[in-house]
CSV table of N, CA, C and O in Angstrom, one decimal:
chain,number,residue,atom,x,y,z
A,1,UNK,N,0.9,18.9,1.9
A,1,UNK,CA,-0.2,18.1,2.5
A,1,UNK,C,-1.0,19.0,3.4
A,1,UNK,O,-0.7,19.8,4.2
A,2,UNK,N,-2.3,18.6,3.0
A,2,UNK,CA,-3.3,19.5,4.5
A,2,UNK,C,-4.0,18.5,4.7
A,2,UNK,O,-4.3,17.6,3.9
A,3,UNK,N,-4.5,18.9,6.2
A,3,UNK,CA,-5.7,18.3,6.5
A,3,UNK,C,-6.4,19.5,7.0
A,3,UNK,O,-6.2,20.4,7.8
A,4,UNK,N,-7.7,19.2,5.9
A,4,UNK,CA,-9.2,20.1,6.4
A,4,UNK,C,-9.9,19.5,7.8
A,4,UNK,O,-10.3,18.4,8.2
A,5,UNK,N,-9.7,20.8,8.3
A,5,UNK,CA,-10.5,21.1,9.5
A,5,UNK,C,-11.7,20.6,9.8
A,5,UNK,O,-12.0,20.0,10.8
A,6,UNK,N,-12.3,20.6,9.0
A,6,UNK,CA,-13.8,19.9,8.6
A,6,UNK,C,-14.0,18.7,8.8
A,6,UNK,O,-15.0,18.5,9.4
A,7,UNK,N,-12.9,17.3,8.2
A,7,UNK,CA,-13.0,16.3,8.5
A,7,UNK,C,-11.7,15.7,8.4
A,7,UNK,O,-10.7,16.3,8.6
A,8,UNK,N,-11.7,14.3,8.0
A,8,UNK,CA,-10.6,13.6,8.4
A,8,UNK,C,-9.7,13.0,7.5
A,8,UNK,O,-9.1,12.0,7.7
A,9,UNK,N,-9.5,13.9,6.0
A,9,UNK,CA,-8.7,13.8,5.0
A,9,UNK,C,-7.8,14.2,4.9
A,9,UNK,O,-7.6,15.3,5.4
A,10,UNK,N,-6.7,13.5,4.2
A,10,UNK,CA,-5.6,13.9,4.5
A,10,UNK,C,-5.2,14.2,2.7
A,10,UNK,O,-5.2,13.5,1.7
A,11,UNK,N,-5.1,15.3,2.8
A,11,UNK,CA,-4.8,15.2,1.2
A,11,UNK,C,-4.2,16.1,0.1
A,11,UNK,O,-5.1,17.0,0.2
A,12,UNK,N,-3.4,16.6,-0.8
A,12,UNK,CA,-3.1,17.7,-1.5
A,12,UNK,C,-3.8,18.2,-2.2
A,12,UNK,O,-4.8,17.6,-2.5
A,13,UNK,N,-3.7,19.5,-2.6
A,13,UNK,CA,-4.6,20.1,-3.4
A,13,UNK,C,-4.5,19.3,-4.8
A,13,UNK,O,-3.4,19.0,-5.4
A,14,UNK,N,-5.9,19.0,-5.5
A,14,UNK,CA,-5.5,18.3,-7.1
A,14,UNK,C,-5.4,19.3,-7.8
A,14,UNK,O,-6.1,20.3,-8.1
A,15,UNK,N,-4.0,18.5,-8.3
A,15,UNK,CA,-4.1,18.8,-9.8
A,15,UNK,C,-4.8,19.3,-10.8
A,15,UNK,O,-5.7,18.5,-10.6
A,16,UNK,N,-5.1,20.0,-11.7
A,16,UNK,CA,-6.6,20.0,-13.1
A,16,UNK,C,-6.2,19.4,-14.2
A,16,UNK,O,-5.3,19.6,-15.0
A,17,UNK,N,-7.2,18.4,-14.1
A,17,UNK,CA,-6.8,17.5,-15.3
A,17,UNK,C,-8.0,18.3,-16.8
A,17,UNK,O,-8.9,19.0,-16.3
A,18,UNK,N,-8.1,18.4,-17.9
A,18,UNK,CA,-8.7,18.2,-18.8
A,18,UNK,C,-10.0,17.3,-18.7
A,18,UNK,O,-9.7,16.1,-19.0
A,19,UNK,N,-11.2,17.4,-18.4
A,19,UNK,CA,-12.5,17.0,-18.7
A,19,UNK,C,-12.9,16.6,-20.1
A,19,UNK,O,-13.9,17.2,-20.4
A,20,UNK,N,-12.5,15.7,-21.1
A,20,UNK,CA,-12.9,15.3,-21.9
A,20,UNK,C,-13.1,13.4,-22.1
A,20,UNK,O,-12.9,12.5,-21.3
A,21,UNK,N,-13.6,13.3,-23.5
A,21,UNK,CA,-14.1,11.9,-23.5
A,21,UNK,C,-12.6,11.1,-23.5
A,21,UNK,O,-12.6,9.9,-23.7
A,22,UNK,N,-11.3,11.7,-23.3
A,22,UNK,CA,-10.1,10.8,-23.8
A,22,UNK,C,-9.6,10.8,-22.2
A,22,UNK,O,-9.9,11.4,-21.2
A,23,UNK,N,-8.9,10.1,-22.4
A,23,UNK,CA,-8.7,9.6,-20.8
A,23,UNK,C,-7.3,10.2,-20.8
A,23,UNK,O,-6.4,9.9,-21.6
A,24,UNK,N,-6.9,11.4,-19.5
A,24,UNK,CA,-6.4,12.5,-18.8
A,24,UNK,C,-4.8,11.6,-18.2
A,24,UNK,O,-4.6,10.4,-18.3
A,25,UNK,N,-3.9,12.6,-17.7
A,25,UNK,CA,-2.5,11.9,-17.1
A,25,UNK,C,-3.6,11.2,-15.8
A,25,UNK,O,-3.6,10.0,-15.7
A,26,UNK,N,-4.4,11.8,-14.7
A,26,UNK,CA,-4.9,11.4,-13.7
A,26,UNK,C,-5.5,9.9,-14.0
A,26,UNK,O,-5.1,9.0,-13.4
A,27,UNK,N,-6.6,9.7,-15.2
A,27,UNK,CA,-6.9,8.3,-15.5
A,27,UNK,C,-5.9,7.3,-15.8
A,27,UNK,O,-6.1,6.2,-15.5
A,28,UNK,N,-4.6,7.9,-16.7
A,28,UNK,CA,-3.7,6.6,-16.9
A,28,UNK,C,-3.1,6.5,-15.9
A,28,UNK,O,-2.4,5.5,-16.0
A,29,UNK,N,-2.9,7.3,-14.7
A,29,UNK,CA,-1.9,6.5,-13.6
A,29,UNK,C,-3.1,5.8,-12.5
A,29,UNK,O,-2.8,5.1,-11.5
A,30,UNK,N,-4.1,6.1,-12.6
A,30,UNK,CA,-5.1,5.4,-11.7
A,30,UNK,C,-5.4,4.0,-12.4
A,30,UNK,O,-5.5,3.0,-11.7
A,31,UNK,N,-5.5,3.8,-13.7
A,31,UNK,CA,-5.4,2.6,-14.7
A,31,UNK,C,-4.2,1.9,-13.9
A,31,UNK,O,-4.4,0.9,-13.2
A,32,UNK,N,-2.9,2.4,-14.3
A,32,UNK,CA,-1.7,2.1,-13.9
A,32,UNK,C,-1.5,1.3,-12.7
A,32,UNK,O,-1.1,0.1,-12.6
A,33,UNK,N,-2.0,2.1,-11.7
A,33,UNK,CA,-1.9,1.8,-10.2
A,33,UNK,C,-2.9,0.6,-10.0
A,33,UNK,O,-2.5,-0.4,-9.4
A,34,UNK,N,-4.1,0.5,-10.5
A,34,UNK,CA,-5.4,-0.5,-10.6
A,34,UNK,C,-3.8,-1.6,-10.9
A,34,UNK,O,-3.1,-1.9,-9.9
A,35,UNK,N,-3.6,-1.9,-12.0
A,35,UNK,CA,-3.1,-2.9,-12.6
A,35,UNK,C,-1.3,-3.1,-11.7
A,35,UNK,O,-0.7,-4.2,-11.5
A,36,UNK,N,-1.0,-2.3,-11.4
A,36,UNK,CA,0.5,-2.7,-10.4
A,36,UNK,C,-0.5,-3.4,-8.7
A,36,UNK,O,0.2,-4.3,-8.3
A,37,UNK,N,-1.5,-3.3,-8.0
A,37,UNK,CA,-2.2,-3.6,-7.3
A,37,UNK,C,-2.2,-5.4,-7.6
A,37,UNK,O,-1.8,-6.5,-7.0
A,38,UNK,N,-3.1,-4.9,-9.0
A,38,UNK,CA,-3.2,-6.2,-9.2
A,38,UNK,C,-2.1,-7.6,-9.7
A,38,UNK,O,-2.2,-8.8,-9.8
A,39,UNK,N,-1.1,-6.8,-9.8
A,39,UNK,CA,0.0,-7.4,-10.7
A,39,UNK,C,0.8,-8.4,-9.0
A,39,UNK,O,0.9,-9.6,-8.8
A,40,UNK,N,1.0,-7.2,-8.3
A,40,UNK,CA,1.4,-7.3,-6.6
A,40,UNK,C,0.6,-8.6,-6.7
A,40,UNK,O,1.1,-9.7,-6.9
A,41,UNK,N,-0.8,-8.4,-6.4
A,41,UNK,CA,-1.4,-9.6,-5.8
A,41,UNK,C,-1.3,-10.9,-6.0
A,41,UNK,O,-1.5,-11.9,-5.2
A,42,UNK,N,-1.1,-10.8,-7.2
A,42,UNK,CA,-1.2,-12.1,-8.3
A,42,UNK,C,0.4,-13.0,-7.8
A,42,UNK,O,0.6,-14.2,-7.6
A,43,UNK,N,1.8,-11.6,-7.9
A,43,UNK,CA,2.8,-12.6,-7.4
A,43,UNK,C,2.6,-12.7,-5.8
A,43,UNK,O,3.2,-13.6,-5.2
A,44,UNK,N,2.2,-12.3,-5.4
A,44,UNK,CA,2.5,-12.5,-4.1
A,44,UNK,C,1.9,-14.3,-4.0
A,44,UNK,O,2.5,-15.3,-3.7
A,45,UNK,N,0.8,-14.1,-4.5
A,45,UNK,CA,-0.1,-15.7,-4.9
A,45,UNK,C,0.6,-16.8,-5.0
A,45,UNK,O,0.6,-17.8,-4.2
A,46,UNK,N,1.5,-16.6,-6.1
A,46,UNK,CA,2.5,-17.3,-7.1
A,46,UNK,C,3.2,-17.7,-6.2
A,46,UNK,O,3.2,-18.8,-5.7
A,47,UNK,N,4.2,-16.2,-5.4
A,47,UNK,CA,5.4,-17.0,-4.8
A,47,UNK,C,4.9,-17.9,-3.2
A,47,UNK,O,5.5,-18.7,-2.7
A,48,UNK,N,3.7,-17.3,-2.7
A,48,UNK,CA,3.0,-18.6,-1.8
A,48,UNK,C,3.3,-20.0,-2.2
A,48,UNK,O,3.8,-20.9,-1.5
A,49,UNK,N,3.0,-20.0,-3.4
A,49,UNK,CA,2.7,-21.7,-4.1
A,49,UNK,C,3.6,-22.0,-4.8
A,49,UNK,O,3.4,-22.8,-5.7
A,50,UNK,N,4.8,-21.3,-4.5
A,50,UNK,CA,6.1,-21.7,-5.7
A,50,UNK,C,6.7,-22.9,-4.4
A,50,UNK,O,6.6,-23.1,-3.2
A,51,UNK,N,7.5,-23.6,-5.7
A,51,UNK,CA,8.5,-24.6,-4.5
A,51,UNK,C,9.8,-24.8,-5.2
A,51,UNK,O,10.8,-25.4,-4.7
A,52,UNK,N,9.9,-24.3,-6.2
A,52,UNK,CA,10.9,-24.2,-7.3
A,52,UNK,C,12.0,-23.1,-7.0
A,52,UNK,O,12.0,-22.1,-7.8
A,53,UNK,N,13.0,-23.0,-6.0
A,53,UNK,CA,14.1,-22.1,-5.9
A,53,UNK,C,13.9,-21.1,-6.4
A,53,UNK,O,13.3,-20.1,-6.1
A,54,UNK,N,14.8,-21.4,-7.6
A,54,UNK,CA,15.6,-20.4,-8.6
A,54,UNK,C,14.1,-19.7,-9.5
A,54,UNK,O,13.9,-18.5,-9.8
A,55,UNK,N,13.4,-20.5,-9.6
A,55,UNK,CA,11.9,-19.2,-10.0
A,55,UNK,C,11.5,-18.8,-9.0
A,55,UNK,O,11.5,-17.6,-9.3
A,56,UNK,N,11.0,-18.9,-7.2
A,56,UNK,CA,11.3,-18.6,-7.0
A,56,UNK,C,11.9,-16.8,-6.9
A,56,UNK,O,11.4,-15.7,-6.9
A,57,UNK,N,13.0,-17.2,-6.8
A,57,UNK,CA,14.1,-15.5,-6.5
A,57,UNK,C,13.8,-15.1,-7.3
A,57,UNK,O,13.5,-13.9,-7.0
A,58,UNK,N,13.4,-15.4,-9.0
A,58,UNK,CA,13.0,-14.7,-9.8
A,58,UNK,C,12.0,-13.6,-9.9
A,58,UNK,O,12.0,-12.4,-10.3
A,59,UNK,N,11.1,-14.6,-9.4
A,59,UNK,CA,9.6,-13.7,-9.2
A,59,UNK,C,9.9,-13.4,-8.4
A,59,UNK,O,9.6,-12.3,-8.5
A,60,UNK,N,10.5,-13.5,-6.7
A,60,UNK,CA,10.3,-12.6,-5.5
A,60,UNK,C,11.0,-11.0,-6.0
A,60,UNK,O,10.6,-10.0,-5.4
A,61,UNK,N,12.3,-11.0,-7.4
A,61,UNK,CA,12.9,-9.8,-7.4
A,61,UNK,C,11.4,-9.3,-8.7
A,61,UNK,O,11.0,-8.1,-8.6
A,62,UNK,N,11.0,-9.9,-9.3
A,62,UNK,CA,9.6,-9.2,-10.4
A,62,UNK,C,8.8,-8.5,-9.3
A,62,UNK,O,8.5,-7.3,-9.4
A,63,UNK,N,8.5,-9.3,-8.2
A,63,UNK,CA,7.3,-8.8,-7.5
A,63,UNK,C,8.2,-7.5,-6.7
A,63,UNK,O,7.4,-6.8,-6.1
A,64,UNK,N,9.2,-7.2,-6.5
A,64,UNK,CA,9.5,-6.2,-5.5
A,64,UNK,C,9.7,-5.2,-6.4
A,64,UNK,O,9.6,-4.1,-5.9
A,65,UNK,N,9.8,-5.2,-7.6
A,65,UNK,CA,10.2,-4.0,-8.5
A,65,UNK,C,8.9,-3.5,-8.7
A,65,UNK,O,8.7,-2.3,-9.1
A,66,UNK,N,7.6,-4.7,-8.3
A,66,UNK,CA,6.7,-4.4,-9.5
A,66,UNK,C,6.3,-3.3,-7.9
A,66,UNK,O,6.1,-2.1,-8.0
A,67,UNK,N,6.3,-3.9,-6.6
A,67,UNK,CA,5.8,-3.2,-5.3
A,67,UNK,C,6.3,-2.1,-5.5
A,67,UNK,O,5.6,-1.2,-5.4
A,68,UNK,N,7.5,-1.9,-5.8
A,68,UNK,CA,7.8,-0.5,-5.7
A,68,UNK,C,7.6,0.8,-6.7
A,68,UNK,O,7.8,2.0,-6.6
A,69,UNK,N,7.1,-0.2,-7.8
A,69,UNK,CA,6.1,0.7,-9.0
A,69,UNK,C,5.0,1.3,-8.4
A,69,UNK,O,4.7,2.5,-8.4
A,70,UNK,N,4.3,0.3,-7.7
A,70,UNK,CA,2.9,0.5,-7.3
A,70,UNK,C,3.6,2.0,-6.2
A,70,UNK,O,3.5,3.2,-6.7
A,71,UNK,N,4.3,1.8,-5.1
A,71,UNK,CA,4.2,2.9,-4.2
A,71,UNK,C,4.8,4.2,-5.0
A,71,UNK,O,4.6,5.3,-4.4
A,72,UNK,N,5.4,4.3,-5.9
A,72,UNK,CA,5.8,5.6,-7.2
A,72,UNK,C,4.7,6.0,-7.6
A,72,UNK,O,4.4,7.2,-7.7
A,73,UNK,N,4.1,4.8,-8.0
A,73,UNK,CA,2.7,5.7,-8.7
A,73,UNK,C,1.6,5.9,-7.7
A,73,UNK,O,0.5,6.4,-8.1
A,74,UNK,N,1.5,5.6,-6.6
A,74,UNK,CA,0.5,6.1,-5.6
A,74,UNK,C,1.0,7.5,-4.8
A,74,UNK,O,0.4,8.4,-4.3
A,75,UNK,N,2.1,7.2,-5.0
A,75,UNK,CA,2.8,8.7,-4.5
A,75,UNK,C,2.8,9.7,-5.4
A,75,UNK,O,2.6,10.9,-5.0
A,76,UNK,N,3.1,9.5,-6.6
A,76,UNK,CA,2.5,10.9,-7.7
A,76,UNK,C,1.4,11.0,-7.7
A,76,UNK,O,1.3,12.2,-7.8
A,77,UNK,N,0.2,10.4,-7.7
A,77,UNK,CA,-0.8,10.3,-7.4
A,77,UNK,C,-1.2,11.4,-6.2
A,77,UNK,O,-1.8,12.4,-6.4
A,78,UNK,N,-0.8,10.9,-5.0
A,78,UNK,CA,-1.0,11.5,-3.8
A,78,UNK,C,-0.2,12.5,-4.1
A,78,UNK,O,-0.8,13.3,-3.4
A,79,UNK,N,0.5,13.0,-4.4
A,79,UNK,CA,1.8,14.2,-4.7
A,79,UNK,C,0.6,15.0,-5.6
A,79,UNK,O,0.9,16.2,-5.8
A,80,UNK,N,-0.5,14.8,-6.1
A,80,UNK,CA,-1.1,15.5,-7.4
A,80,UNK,C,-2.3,15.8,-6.9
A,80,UNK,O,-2.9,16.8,-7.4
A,81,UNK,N,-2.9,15.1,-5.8
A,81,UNK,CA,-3.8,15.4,-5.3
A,81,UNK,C,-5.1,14.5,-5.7
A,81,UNK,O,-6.3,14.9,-5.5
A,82,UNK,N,-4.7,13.3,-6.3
A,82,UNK,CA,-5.9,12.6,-7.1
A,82,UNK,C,-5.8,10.9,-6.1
A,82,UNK,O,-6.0,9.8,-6.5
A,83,UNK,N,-5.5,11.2,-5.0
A,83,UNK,CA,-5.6,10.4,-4.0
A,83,UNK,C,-5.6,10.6,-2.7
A,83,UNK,O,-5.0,11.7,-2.4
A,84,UNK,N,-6.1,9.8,-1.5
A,84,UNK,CA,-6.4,10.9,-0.4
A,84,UNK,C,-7.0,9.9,0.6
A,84,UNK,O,-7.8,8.9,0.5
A,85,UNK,N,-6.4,10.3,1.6
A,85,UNK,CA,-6.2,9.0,2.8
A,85,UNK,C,-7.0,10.1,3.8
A,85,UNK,O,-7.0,11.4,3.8
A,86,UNK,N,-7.9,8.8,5.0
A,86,UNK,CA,-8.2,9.4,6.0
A,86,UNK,C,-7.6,9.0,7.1
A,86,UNK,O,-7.2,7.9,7.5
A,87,UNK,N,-7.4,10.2,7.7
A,87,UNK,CA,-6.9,9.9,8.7
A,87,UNK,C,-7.7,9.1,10.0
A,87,UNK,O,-8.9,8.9,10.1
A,88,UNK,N,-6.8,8.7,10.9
A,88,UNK,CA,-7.4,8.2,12.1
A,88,UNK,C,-7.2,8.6,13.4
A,88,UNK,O,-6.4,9.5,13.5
A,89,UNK,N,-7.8,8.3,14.3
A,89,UNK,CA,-7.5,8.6,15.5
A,89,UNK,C,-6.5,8.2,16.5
A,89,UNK,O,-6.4,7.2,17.0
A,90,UNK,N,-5.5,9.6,16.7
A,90,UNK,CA,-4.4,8.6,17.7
A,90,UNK,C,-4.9,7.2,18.9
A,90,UNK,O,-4.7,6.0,18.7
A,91,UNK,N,-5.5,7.7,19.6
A,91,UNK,CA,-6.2,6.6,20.4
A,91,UNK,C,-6.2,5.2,19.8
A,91,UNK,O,-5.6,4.2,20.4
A,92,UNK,N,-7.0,5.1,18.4
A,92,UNK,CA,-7.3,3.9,17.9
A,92,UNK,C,-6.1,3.4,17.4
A,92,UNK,O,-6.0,2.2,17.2
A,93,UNK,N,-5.3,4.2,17.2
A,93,UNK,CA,-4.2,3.6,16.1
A,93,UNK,C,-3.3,3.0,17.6
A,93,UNK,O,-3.4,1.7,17.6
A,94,UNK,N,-2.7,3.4,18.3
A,94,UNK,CA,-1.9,2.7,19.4
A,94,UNK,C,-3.0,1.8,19.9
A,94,UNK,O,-2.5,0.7,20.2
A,95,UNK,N,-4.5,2.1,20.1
A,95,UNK,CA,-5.1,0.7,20.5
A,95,UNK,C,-4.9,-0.7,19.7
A,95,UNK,O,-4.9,-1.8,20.3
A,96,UNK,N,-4.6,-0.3,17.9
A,96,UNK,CA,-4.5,-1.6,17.2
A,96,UNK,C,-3.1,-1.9,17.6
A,96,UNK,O,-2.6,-3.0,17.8
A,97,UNK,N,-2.6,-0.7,17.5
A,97,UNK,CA,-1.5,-0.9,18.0
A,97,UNK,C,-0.9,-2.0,19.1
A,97,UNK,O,0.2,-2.6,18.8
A,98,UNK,N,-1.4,-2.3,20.2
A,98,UNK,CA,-1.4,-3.2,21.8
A,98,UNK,C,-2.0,-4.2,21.7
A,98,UNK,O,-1.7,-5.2,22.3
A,99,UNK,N,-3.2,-4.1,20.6
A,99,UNK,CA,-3.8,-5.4,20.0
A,99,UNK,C,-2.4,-6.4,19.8
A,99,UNK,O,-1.9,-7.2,20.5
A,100,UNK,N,-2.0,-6.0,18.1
A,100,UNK,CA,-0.9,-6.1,16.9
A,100,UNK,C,-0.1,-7.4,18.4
A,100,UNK,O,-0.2,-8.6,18.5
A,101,UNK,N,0.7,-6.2,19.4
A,101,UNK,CA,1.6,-6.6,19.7
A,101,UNK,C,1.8,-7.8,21.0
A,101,UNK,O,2.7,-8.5,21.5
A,102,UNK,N,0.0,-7.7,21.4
A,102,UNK,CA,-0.2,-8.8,22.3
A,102,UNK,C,-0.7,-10.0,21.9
A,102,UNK,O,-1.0,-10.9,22.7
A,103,UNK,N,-0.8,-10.0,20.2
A,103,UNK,CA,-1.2,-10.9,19.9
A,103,UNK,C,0.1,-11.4,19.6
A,103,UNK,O,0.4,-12.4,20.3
A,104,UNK,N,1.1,-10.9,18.7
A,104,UNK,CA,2.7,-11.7,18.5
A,104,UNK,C,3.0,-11.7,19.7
A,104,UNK,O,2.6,-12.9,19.8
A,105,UNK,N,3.2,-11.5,20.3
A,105,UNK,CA,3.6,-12.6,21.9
A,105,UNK,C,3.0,-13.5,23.1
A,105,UNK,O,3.4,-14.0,24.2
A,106,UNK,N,1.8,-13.5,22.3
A,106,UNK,CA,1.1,-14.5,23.4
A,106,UNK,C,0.8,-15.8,21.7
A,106,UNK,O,0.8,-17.1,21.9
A,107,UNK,N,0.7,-15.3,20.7
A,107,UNK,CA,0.4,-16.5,19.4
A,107,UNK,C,1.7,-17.1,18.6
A,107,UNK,O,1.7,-18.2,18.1
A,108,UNK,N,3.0,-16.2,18.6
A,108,UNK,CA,3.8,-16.8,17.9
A,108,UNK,C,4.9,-17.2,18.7
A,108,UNK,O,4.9,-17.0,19.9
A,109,UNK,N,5.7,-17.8,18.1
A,109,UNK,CA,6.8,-19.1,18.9
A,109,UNK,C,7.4,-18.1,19.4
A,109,UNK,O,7.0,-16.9,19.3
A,110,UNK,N,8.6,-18.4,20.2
A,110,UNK,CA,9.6,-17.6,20.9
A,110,UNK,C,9.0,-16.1,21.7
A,110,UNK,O,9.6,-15.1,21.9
A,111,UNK,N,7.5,-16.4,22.0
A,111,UNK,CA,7.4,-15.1,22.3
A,111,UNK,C,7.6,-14.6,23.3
A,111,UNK,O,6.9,-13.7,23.6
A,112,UNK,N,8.6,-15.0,24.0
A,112,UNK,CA,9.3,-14.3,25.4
A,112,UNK,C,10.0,-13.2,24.6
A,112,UNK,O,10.2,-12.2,25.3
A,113,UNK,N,10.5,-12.9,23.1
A,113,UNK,CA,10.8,-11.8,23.2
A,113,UNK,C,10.3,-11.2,21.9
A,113,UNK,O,11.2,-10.7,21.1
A,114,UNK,N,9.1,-11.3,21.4
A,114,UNK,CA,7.9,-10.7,21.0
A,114,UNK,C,8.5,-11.2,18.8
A,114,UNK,O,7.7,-10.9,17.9
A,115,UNK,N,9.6,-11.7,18.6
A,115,UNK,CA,9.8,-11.6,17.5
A,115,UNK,C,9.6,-13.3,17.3
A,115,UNK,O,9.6,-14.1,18.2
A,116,UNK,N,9.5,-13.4,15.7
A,116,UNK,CA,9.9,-14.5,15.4
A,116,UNK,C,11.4,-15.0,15.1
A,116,UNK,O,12.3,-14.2,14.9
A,117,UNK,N,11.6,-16.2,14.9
A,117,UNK,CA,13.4,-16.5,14.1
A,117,UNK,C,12.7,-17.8,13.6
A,117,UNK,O,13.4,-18.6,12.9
């Protein structure tokens, strides 16, 4: 992993994919990842609006296999260099940070000791 001096990327050196009209390993796991994103989103939807138990557990264990596809293929991805996060600033991040945590304790129940039950 590096981060350039220059600016605020966090990222590996890529990979070289092949430049032609057929679509590269880099396009089918970006395909890939597009569609586990979307796949995530859709159960997460589902099990919002489920009321049915036993489907349900079903789909909550579909949707965790399918989450942990998505972070495998974002991580080879980021492992290859064909993805690439910017970084932030410590300051801001512990600021959202004191935000995050003064809001669960002054908004959710029991918050004398900052968690929910």
């Amino acid at each position: 992993m590096q981060q350039n001096q220059n600016s605020s990327m966090i990222k590996n050196p890529k990979s070289t994919v092949p430049k032609t009209p057929d679509m590269n390993d880099r396009d089918f796991l970006n395909d890939m990842l597009a569609t586990e994103k979307y796949m995530t989103d859709a159960y997460c939807t589902a099990l919002n609006e489920m009321s049915h138990e036993a489907l349900y557990q079903d789909v909550r264990q579909i949707f965790n296999e399918t989450q942990d596809c998505q972070r495998q293929l974002f991580n080879l991805m980021y492992k290859n260099g064909w993805y690439k996060l910017e970084a932030e600033e410590p300051q801001k991040v512990q600021k959202k940070q004191q935000q995050f945590y003064n809001y669960t304790t002054t908004q959710f129940p029991n918050h004398g000791n900052g968690m929910l039950q």
